[in-house]
Each structure stands twice: as C-alpha cells, then as structure tokens.
Amino acid sequence: MEKVKRFEVSPKVIWGSSIALAILASIPKLFDGDSTPGDIIINSSITLLFSVFIWYYNMYSLPKFSSQRSHQSLFNWKLLLSVVMGIVVMVILVIGHQELFQISKMDAPIMFELRGVLINLIVYMFLHLLFQNYQTQQMGVELERTKAVNLGAQYELLKQQVNPHFLFNSLNTLKSMVDIQDPQSSDFILKLSDFYRFTLESRKLDLIPLREELQILDSYVYLLKARFEDGFVLENEVDQRQYDSAVPPFTLQLLIENCIKHNVVSLDKPLHIKLYTEGDFLVIENQIQLKRGVLSTGVGLDNINQRFSHLIHREIEIDKNETIFKVKIPMTYDYHNN
C-alpha cells in the first residue's frame, strides 16, 4: 500500500517568515531616536522566538484537529486556545529577556501582546490554508489511486468475461453434442451467442439491474449444464421483489465460476449452489468439496470486492465453515451509469 505523505511545512518557510517578522517588528525602532542597538536586538529576538514557537505549535496541532473535524470553520476554539497560549508565551519571553539582560525600560507589555496576537493570527490562517491545500492534494491522489484500482479491476473482469478456457470448453461441448447429433445443439449455440452478446452489451456499464444479471446467469448456467449435466445444480431462490436492485455486471457468473474452479463437479459428486437474498444482500452459497492441488489466491474475490467498494462504497462479506462457503454481495437501488 502506498504510504500517505505526511503534512509538513519546510523549515525554510518557518525560519524565513519568522526572521522577516522580526525585521518588520524592529523597523519602528530604527526611527526612534531613543532606541539603542540593544533595544533593536532584544525586540527582534522576542519576535523571532515567538514566531518560531507559534509556527511549530500550530503546525503540530492543526493537522490532527482539522483531519478529525474538517467541517469546523476557520475560527474556532482551537484558534482561541492558540491565542491564549501565545499570550502566555509572550509574557514568558518578555519577562525572560528582562531578567536575562537586566533591562529596566522596554516597550509596554501590551504592545508585545498585541504583536503576538497579530503574528498568531497570521501564522494560523496561513497554516490553515496550507493544510486545506494539502487535503485537496491528498484527495486528488486518492481519487487517482481509486481510478487506477478500478481500471485494473475492469481489465481483470474483461479478461475473465472472455475467458479462453470457458470458450474452449464450451466449443468442445458443442462439438460433442454435434457429433452425437444432440437435438439440443441449436439451443446451446443460441445460449452461447446470448451469453457473449450480453458480454458485449454490458461490459461498459458500471451497474445493471439484478433482473438482467439473472438473464446473463441463465445463459451461463445452460452452458454449464450442457457440460456437467447433473454434476452441476443451481437453486435460484432470489426474491423477485429484489429484481430492481443493481449489481456490477457478471458478478454472479464470476462467483459461480470461482465455485467451479475450486470444487469438484461430477456426476458422482454434484456441486450444489444456492442463490438467495438475505436483507439487502444477495447470497451465493455452495458446499465445500475442494479439488486437490488447487490453491486459492483470492484474486477473483478481491477483484469483485474492489468493484463493489468503488461503485457502491460497500464491501462483500464472506462466511464459511467446514462444509459451507457463502459470499454475500450488497445490492443497491440508487444507481446510475457513467
């Protein structure tokens, strides 16, 4: 997983702006005939140290606060706390310089406090703008990452939709049916044609009604039954009231293909698959009868999960025990295609 870039401000910006504020704060002293070089240096020192402190204090408190409550306005209790903290620090700096340099005459403390509040507001607002810009950039990076993941998932889906193994097996089944002059050969050709027509029509859609998904599944199951005969059994118990919901196209085909890939399918040991609804989930359930030597990489289910996360912002659920394997896919009624 790509590491998220941490929000930070360059030390050059912090120290450069602090030095600039210290110089600006000392300019009035240059035109004061009673000011000495020592006064100017002390005045600049207080401003510089205060500015650096305010930068680092706000820099380490603002990101955490804003990321948790990004809906809050710019002016809030966090700003008030920063101002109060700044006043306390300014008082400490002024008293510290008086004691350290034994100065009896300095500018009125209220002048330093007003300067401190002004510097605090400037730094806080500037840092807030920098952080908002950082959040916008991070959202852009995340959006591009999500797009890349979705494109990868779509590419993987397309490869599975035109799976050469499935086509090869289907054509072999058709050849066998033709050789024995099976009267169902014509129906098999029509179902195979329907399946690939659905593939071409639906591959550019993000979501399709469950009703259409079940039509695609019907053609796919017919082809499987012609190949496995009674070794493959599908029980469709989907509530018809859910037919207007939507799922990504070919989800059911990929899940059933995944079942066949990992489980024994034979006349001696038929593979039973149940399809039913449970709340707002569509459940695909099969008994576990794993093939020997077939290792599950989880790529197929992960690909499906990425599509659901991207399209309807929900994830699939997997529930299994020693005998039963269930995949629950969420359905949505609020959908549109781009």
GROMACS .gro file of C-alpha atoms in nm:
model
  338
    1MET     CA    1   0.000   0.000   0.000
    2GLU     CA    2   0.132   0.343  -0.091
    3LYS     CA    3   0.239   0.545   0.213
    4VAL     CA    4   0.038   0.864   0.265
    5LYS     CA    5   0.256   1.173   0.254
    6ARG     CA    6   0.263   1.346   0.591
    7PHE     CA    7   0.161   1.710   0.619
    8GLU     CA    8   0.463   1.926   0.692
    9VAL     CA    9   0.599   2.276   0.636
   10SER     CA   10   0.952   2.340   0.520
   11PRO     CA   11   1.186   2.474   0.793
   12LYS     CA   12   1.294   2.738   0.538
   13VAL     CA   13   0.939   2.875   0.537
   14ILE     CA   14   0.919   2.871   0.918
   15TRP     CA   15   1.253   3.037   0.987
   16GLY     CA   16   1.239   3.264   0.683
   17SER     CA   17   0.898   3.406   0.777
   18SER     CA   18   0.998   3.435   1.145
   19ILE     CA   19   1.313   3.633   1.057
   20ALA     CA   20   1.108   3.855   0.824
   21LEU     CA   21   0.855   3.926   1.102
   22ALA     CA   22   1.138   4.003   1.345
   23ILE     CA   23   1.288   4.253   1.099
   24LEU     CA   24   0.947   4.415   1.033
   25ALA     CA   25   0.878   4.443   1.406
   26SER     CA   26   1.212   4.624   1.455
   27ILE     CA   27   1.169   4.882   1.178
   28PRO     CA   28   0.984   5.133   1.403
   29LYS     CA   29   1.276   5.116   1.647
   30LEU     CA   30   1.512   5.235   1.373
   31PHE     CA   31   1.322   5.566   1.356
   32ASP     CA   32   1.308   5.606   1.735
   33GLY     CA   33   1.591   5.833   1.848
   34ASP     CA   34   1.587   5.688   2.199
   35SER     CA   35   1.637   5.329   2.080
   36THR     CA   36   1.975   5.163   2.113
   37PRO     CA   37   2.115   4.870   1.911
   38GLY     CA   38   2.048   4.654   2.219
   39ASP     CA   39   1.679   4.751   2.215
   40ILE     CA   40   1.651   4.658   1.850
   41ILE     CA   41   1.823   4.321   1.902
   42ILE     CA   42   1.608   4.232   2.205
   43ASN     CA   43   1.288   4.339   2.027
   44SER     CA   44   1.382   4.126   1.724
   45SER     CA   45   1.483   3.832   1.944
   46ILE     CA   46   1.147   3.825   2.123
   47THR     CA   47   0.958   3.842   1.793
   48LEU     CA   48   1.173   3.575   1.629
   49LEU     CA   49   1.144   3.325   1.915
   50PHE     CA   50   0.770   3.387   1.948
   51SER     CA   51   0.711   3.340   1.574
   52VAL     CA   52   0.906   3.012   1.564
   53PHE     CA   53   0.712   2.880   1.865
   54ILE     CA   54   0.374   2.974   1.714
   55TRP     CA   55   0.467   2.808   1.384
   56TYR     CA   56   0.555   2.475   1.543
   57TYR     CA   57   0.270   2.483   1.796
   58ASN     CA   58   0.005   2.538   1.527
   59MET     CA   59   0.175   2.307   1.278
   60TYR     CA   60   0.153   2.006   1.511
   61SER     CA   61  -0.194   2.082   1.648
   62LEU     CA   62  -0.383   2.200   1.338
   63PRO     CA   63  -0.345   1.890   1.114
   64LYS     CA   64  -0.469   1.650   1.381
   65PHE     CA   65  -0.759   1.879   1.470
   66SER     CA   66  -0.857   1.951   1.109
   67SER     CA   67  -0.838   1.590   0.994
   68GLN     CA   68  -1.079   1.486   1.268
   69ARG     CA   69  -1.317   1.779   1.229
   70SER     CA   70  -1.270   1.913   0.881
   71HIS     CA   71  -1.625   2.053   0.882
   72GLN     CA   72  -1.535   2.309   1.152
   73SER     CA   73  -1.493   2.673   1.049
   74LEU     CA   74  -1.159   2.852   1.044
   75PHE     CA   75  -1.237   3.046   1.364
   76ASN     CA   76  -1.299   2.800   1.647
   77TRP     CA   77  -1.190   2.708   1.999
   78LYS     CA   78  -0.862   2.576   1.865
   79LEU     CA   79  -0.772   2.924   1.743
   80LEU     CA   80  -0.875   3.068   2.081
   81LEU     CA   81  -0.652   2.817   2.258
   82SER     CA   82  -0.364   2.910   2.027
   83VAL     CA   83  -0.411   3.283   2.104
   84VAL     CA   84  -0.421   3.221   2.480
   85MET     CA   85  -0.111   3.003   2.457
   86GLY     CA   86   0.061   3.274   2.254
   87ILE     CA   87  -0.016   3.539   2.516
   88VAL     CA   88   0.131   3.322   2.791
   89VAL     CA   89   0.445   3.251   2.588
   90MET     CA   90   0.489   3.617   2.501
   91VAL     CA   91   0.470   3.711   2.868
   92ILE     CA   92   0.734   3.449   2.949
   93LEU     CA   93   0.962   3.576   2.671
   94VAL     CA   94   0.932   3.939   2.780
   95ILE     CA   95   0.998   3.858   3.147
   96GLY     CA   96   1.282   3.625   3.050
   97HIS     CA   97   1.455   3.895   2.843
   98GLN     CA   98   1.413   4.149   3.122
   99GLU     CA   99   1.573   3.916   3.376
  100LEU     CA  100   1.844   3.790   3.139
  101PHE     CA  101   1.958   4.131   3.011
  102GLN     CA  102   1.861   4.332   3.323
  103ILE     CA  103   1.653   4.577   3.120
  104SER     CA  104   1.458   4.832   3.315
  105LYS     CA  105   1.296   5.004   3.019
  106MET     CA  106   1.115   4.815   2.745
  107ASP     CA  107   0.811   4.868   2.532
  108ALA     CA  108   0.482   4.833   2.719
  109PRO     CA  109   0.387   4.464   2.762
  110ILE     CA  110   0.054   4.531   2.590
  111MET     CA  111   0.242   4.622   2.271
  112PHE     CA  112   0.419   4.285   2.273
  113GLU     CA  113   0.091   4.107   2.341
  114LEU     CA  114  -0.087   4.282   2.053
  115ARG     CA  115   0.204   4.199   1.825
  116GLY     CA  116   0.189   3.838   1.942
  117VAL     CA  117  -0.184   3.809   1.874
  118LEU     CA  118  -0.135   3.956   1.526
  119ILE     CA  119   0.152   3.715   1.446
  120ASN     CA  120  -0.053   3.426   1.582
  121LEU     CA  121  -0.349   3.508   1.357
  122ILE     CA  122  -0.128   3.546   1.050
  123VAL     CA  123   0.053   3.215   1.109
  124TYR     CA  124  -0.268   3.029   1.198
  125MET     CA  125  -0.457   3.141   0.890
  126PHE     CA  126  -0.161   3.083   0.658
  127LEU     CA  127  -0.106   2.735   0.803
  128HIS     CA  128  -0.478   2.661   0.776
  129LEU     CA  129  -0.468   2.748   0.405
  130LEU     CA  130  -0.161   2.529   0.356
  131PHE     CA  131  -0.334   2.239   0.529
  132GLN     CA  132  -0.650   2.280   0.321
  133ASN     CA  133  -0.435   2.273   0.008
  134TYR     CA  134  -0.263   1.958   0.141
  135GLN     CA  135  -0.602   1.789   0.196
  136THR     CA  136  -0.711   1.881  -0.156
  137GLN     CA  137  -0.392   1.729  -0.299
  138GLN     CA  138  -0.440   1.412  -0.093
  139MET     CA  139  -0.798   1.381  -0.218
  140GLY     CA  140  -0.669   1.413  -0.574
  141VAL     CA  141  -0.405   1.145  -0.513
  142GLU     CA  142  -0.664   0.913  -0.357
  143LEU     CA  143  -0.903   0.973  -0.647
  144GLU     CA  144  -0.632   0.885  -0.899
  145ARG     CA  145  -0.540   0.576  -0.697
  146THR     CA  146  -0.906   0.469  -0.688
  147LYS     CA  147  -0.937   0.522  -1.062
  148ALA     CA  148  -0.626   0.312  -1.120
  149VAL     CA  149  -0.761   0.033  -0.899
  150ASN     CA  150  -1.095   0.043  -1.081
  151LEU     CA  151  -0.930   0.033  -1.422
  152GLY     CA  152  -0.726  -0.265  -1.310
  153ALA     CA  153  -1.038  -0.438  -1.182
  154GLN     CA  154  -1.221  -0.367  -1.507
  155TYR     CA  155  -0.931  -0.507  -1.707
  156GLU     CA  156  -0.923  -0.819  -1.492
  157LEU     CA  157  -1.300  -0.852  -1.533
  158LEU     CA  158  -1.276  -0.821  -1.911
  159LYS     CA  159  -1.014  -1.096  -1.921
  160GLN     CA  160  -1.244  -1.319  -1.720
  161GLN     CA  161  -1.550  -1.235  -1.928
  162VAL     CA  162  -1.383  -1.364  -2.243
  163ASN     CA  163  -1.209  -1.645  -2.056
  164PRO     CA  164  -1.046  -1.859  -2.328
  165HIS     CA  165  -1.080  -2.170  -2.112
  166PHE     CA  166  -1.453  -2.121  -2.083
  167LEU     CA  167  -1.486  -2.064  -2.457
  168PHE     CA  168  -1.263  -2.367  -2.529
  169ASN     CA  169  -1.471  -2.589  -2.301
  170SER     CA  170  -1.795  -2.460  -2.449
  171LEU     CA  171  -1.679  -2.529  -2.804
  172ASN     CA  172  -1.564  -2.877  -2.703
  173THR     CA  173  -1.905  -2.942  -2.550
  174LEU     CA  174  -2.072  -2.816  -2.867
  175LYS     CA  175  -1.854  -3.043  -3.083
  176SER     CA  176  -1.950  -3.343  -2.872
  177MET     CA  177  -2.318  -3.253  -2.900
  178VAL     CA  178  -2.290  -3.216  -3.277
  179ASP     CA  179  -2.103  -3.547  -3.308
  180ILE     CA  180  -2.382  -3.736  -3.136
  181GLN     CA  181  -2.646  -3.526  -3.314
  182ASP     CA  182  -2.784  -3.397  -2.988
  183PRO     CA  183  -3.111  -3.212  -3.060
  184GLN     CA  184  -3.011  -2.951  -2.801
  185SER     CA  185  -2.716  -2.835  -3.014
  186SER     CA  186  -2.912  -2.546  -3.165
  187ASP     CA  187  -3.025  -2.425  -2.822
  188PHE     CA  188  -2.666  -2.449  -2.698
  189ILE     CA  189  -2.544  -2.230  -2.985
  190LEU     CA  190  -2.818  -1.974  -2.915
  191LYS     CA  191  -2.734  -1.963  -2.542
  192LEU     CA  192  -2.364  -1.928  -2.615
  193SER     CA  193  -2.444  -1.645  -2.856
  194ASP     CA  194  -2.671  -1.480  -2.597
  195PHE     CA  195  -2.402  -1.501  -2.333
  196TYR     CA  196  -2.139  -1.327  -2.544
  197ARG     CA  197  -2.392  -1.075  -2.669
  198PHE     CA  198  -2.464  -0.986  -2.304
  199THR     CA  199  -2.090  -0.959  -2.252
  200LEU     CA  200  -2.051  -0.705  -2.531
  201GLU     CA  201  -2.357  -0.505  -2.425
  202SER     CA  202  -2.284  -0.489  -2.052
  203ARG     CA  203  -1.906  -0.460  -2.030
  204LYS     CA  204  -1.915  -0.077  -2.045
  205LEU     CA  205  -2.182  -0.045  -1.775
  206ASP     CA  206  -2.095   0.005  -1.409
  207LEU     CA  207  -2.416  -0.147  -1.274
  208ILE     CA  208  -2.708  -0.337  -1.423
  209PRO     CA  209  -3.045  -0.442  -1.276
  210LEU     CA  210  -3.043  -0.775  -1.099
  211ARG     CA  211  -3.310  -0.888  -1.343
  212GLU     CA  212  -3.064  -0.852  -1.633
  213GLU     CA  213  -2.784  -1.011  -1.432
  214LEU     CA  214  -3.003  -1.316  -1.380
  215GLN     CA  215  -3.071  -1.333  -1.754
  216ILE     CA  216  -2.696  -1.343  -1.816
  217LEU     CA  217  -2.668  -1.611  -1.548
  218ASP     CA  218  -2.944  -1.815  -1.711
  219SER     CA  219  -2.747  -1.841  -2.036
  220TYR     CA  220  -2.427  -1.917  -1.847
  221VAL     CA  221  -2.590  -2.190  -1.639
  222TYR     CA  222  -2.738  -2.350  -1.951
  223LEU     CA  223  -2.388  -2.381  -2.095
  224LEU     CA  224  -2.259  -2.529  -1.769
  225LYS     CA  225  -2.545  -2.781  -1.754
  226ALA     CA  226  -2.465  -2.893  -2.107
  227ARG     CA  227  -2.107  -2.952  -1.999
  228PHE     CA  228  -2.153  -3.102  -1.649
  229GLU     CA  229  -2.511  -3.234  -1.684
  230ASP     CA  230  -2.641  -3.334  -1.339
  231GLY     CA  231  -2.300  -3.271  -1.186
  232PHE     CA  232  -2.393  -2.902  -1.155
  233VAL     CA  233  -2.707  -2.789  -0.971
  234LEU     CA  234  -2.813  -2.428  -0.919
  235GLU     CA  235  -3.109  -2.337  -0.698
  236ASN     CA  236  -3.235  -1.985  -0.766
  237GLU     CA  237  -3.440  -1.864  -0.470
  238VAL     CA  238  -3.393  -1.491  -0.523
  239ASP     CA  239  -3.687  -1.284  -0.404
  240GLN     CA  240  -3.842  -1.124  -0.712
  241ARG     CA  241  -3.900  -0.804  -0.515
  242GLN     CA  242  -3.522  -0.755  -0.532
  243TYR     CA  243  -3.509  -0.771  -0.911
  244ASP     CA  244  -3.500  -0.391  -0.943
  245SER     CA  245  -3.181  -0.366  -0.736
  246ALA     CA  246  -2.847  -0.341  -0.913
  247VAL     CA  247  -2.510  -0.517  -0.911
  248PRO     CA  248  -2.194  -0.490  -1.124
  249PRO     CA  249  -2.239  -0.695  -1.445
  250PHE     CA  250  -2.118  -1.056  -1.449
  251THR     CA  251  -2.079  -1.068  -1.071
  252LEU     CA  252  -2.282  -1.388  -1.040
  253GLN     CA  253  -2.106  -1.551  -1.333
  254LEU     CA  254  -1.766  -1.479  -1.178
  255LEU     CA  255  -1.874  -1.612  -0.839
  256ILE     CA  256  -2.010  -1.936  -0.986
  257GLU     CA  257  -1.700  -1.970  -1.200
  258ASN     CA  258  -1.499  -1.933  -0.880
  259CYS     CA  259  -1.700  -2.215  -0.719
  260ILE     CA  260  -1.637  -2.446  -1.014
  261LYS     CA  261  -1.268  -2.360  -1.020
  262HIS     CA  262  -1.208  -2.470  -0.660
  263ASN     CA  263  -1.461  -2.750  -0.611
  264VAL     CA  264  -1.518  -3.096  -0.755
  265VAL     CA  265  -1.800  -3.103  -1.013
  266SER     CA  266  -1.902  -3.451  -1.123
  267LEU     CA  267  -2.199  -3.687  -1.156
  268ASP     CA  268  -2.073  -3.881  -0.855
  269LYS     CA  269  -2.029  -3.566  -0.651
  270PRO     CA  270  -2.259  -3.290  -0.783
  271LEU     CA  271  -2.182  -2.932  -0.693
  272HIS     CA  272  -2.490  -2.767  -0.540
  273ILE     CA  273  -2.508  -2.387  -0.544
  274LYS     CA  274  -2.787  -2.186  -0.384
  275LEU     CA  275  -2.871  -1.830  -0.479
  276TYR     CA  276  -3.097  -1.631  -0.245
  277THR     CA  277  -3.147  -1.291  -0.082
  278GLU     CA  278  -3.082  -1.202   0.278
  279GLY     CA  279  -3.184  -0.849   0.367
  280ASP     CA  280  -3.011  -0.621   0.116
  281PHE     CA  281  -2.754  -0.888   0.035
  282LEU     CA  282  -2.753  -1.142  -0.245
  283VAL     CA  283  -2.604  -1.469  -0.116
  284ILE     CA  284  -2.422  -1.732  -0.323
  285GLU     CA  285  -2.378  -2.048  -0.117
  286ASN     CA  286  -2.211  -2.377  -0.204
  287GLN     CA  287  -2.099  -2.682  -0.016
  288ILE     CA  288  -1.722  -2.721   0.009
  289GLN     CA  289  -1.574  -3.013  -0.186
  290LEU     CA  290  -1.232  -2.880  -0.277
  291LYS     CA  291  -1.027  -3.010  -0.565
  292ARG     CA  292  -0.688  -3.149  -0.483
  293GLY     CA  293  -0.387  -2.940  -0.578
  294VAL     CA  294  -0.588  -2.622  -0.642
  295LEU     CA  295  -0.471  -2.332  -0.428
  296SER     CA  296  -0.690  -2.027  -0.377
  297THR     CA  297  -0.515  -1.693  -0.435
  298GLY     CA  298  -0.823  -1.483  -0.354
  299VAL     CA  299  -0.767  -1.270  -0.664
  300GLY     CA  300  -1.116  -1.333  -0.803
  301LEU     CA  301  -1.299  -1.236  -0.485
  302ASP     CA  302  -1.066  -0.942  -0.429
  303ASN     CA  303  -1.141  -0.816  -0.780
  304ILE     CA  304  -1.515  -0.835  -0.716
  305ASN     CA  305  -1.475  -0.664  -0.378
  306GLN     CA  306  -1.280  -0.375  -0.535
  307ARG     CA  307  -1.559  -0.316  -0.785
  308PHE     CA  308  -1.825  -0.304  -0.511
  309SER     CA  309  -1.611  -0.073  -0.297
  310HIS     CA  310  -1.563   0.164  -0.590
  311LEU     CA  311  -1.916   0.156  -0.731
  312ILE     CA  312  -2.146   0.142  -0.428
  313HIS     CA  313  -1.898   0.204  -0.142
  314ARG     CA  314  -1.975  -0.126   0.028
  315GLU     CA  315  -1.782  -0.449   0.051
  316ILE     CA  316  -1.876  -0.811   0.001
  317GLU     CA  317  -1.894  -1.043   0.302
  318ILE     CA  318  -1.753  -1.395   0.320
  319ASP     CA  319  -1.891  -1.651   0.561
  320LYS     CA  320  -1.759  -2.005   0.569
  321ASN     CA  321  -1.724  -2.309   0.790
  322GLU     CA  322  -1.602  -2.663   0.733
  323THR     CA  323  -1.885  -2.752   0.493
  324ILE     CA  324  -2.040  -2.431   0.356
  325PHE     CA  325  -1.893  -2.132   0.174
  326LYS     CA  326  -2.104  -1.816   0.138
  327VAL     CA  327  -2.037  -1.492  -0.044
  328LYS     CA  328  -2.275  -1.206   0.035
  329ILE     CA  329  -2.282  -0.923  -0.217
  330PRO     CA  330  -2.456  -0.593  -0.135
  331MET     CA  331  -2.729  -0.463  -0.363
  332THR     CA  332  -2.824  -0.103  -0.429
  333TYR     CA  333  -3.133   0.073  -0.560
  334ASP     CA  334  -2.974   0.415  -0.604
  335TYR     CA  335  -2.758   0.384  -0.910
  336HIS     CA  336  -2.670   0.529  -1.249
  337ASN     CA  337  -2.412   0.451  -1.515
  338ASN     CA  338  -2.142   0.691  -1.632
   0.00000   0.00000   0.00000
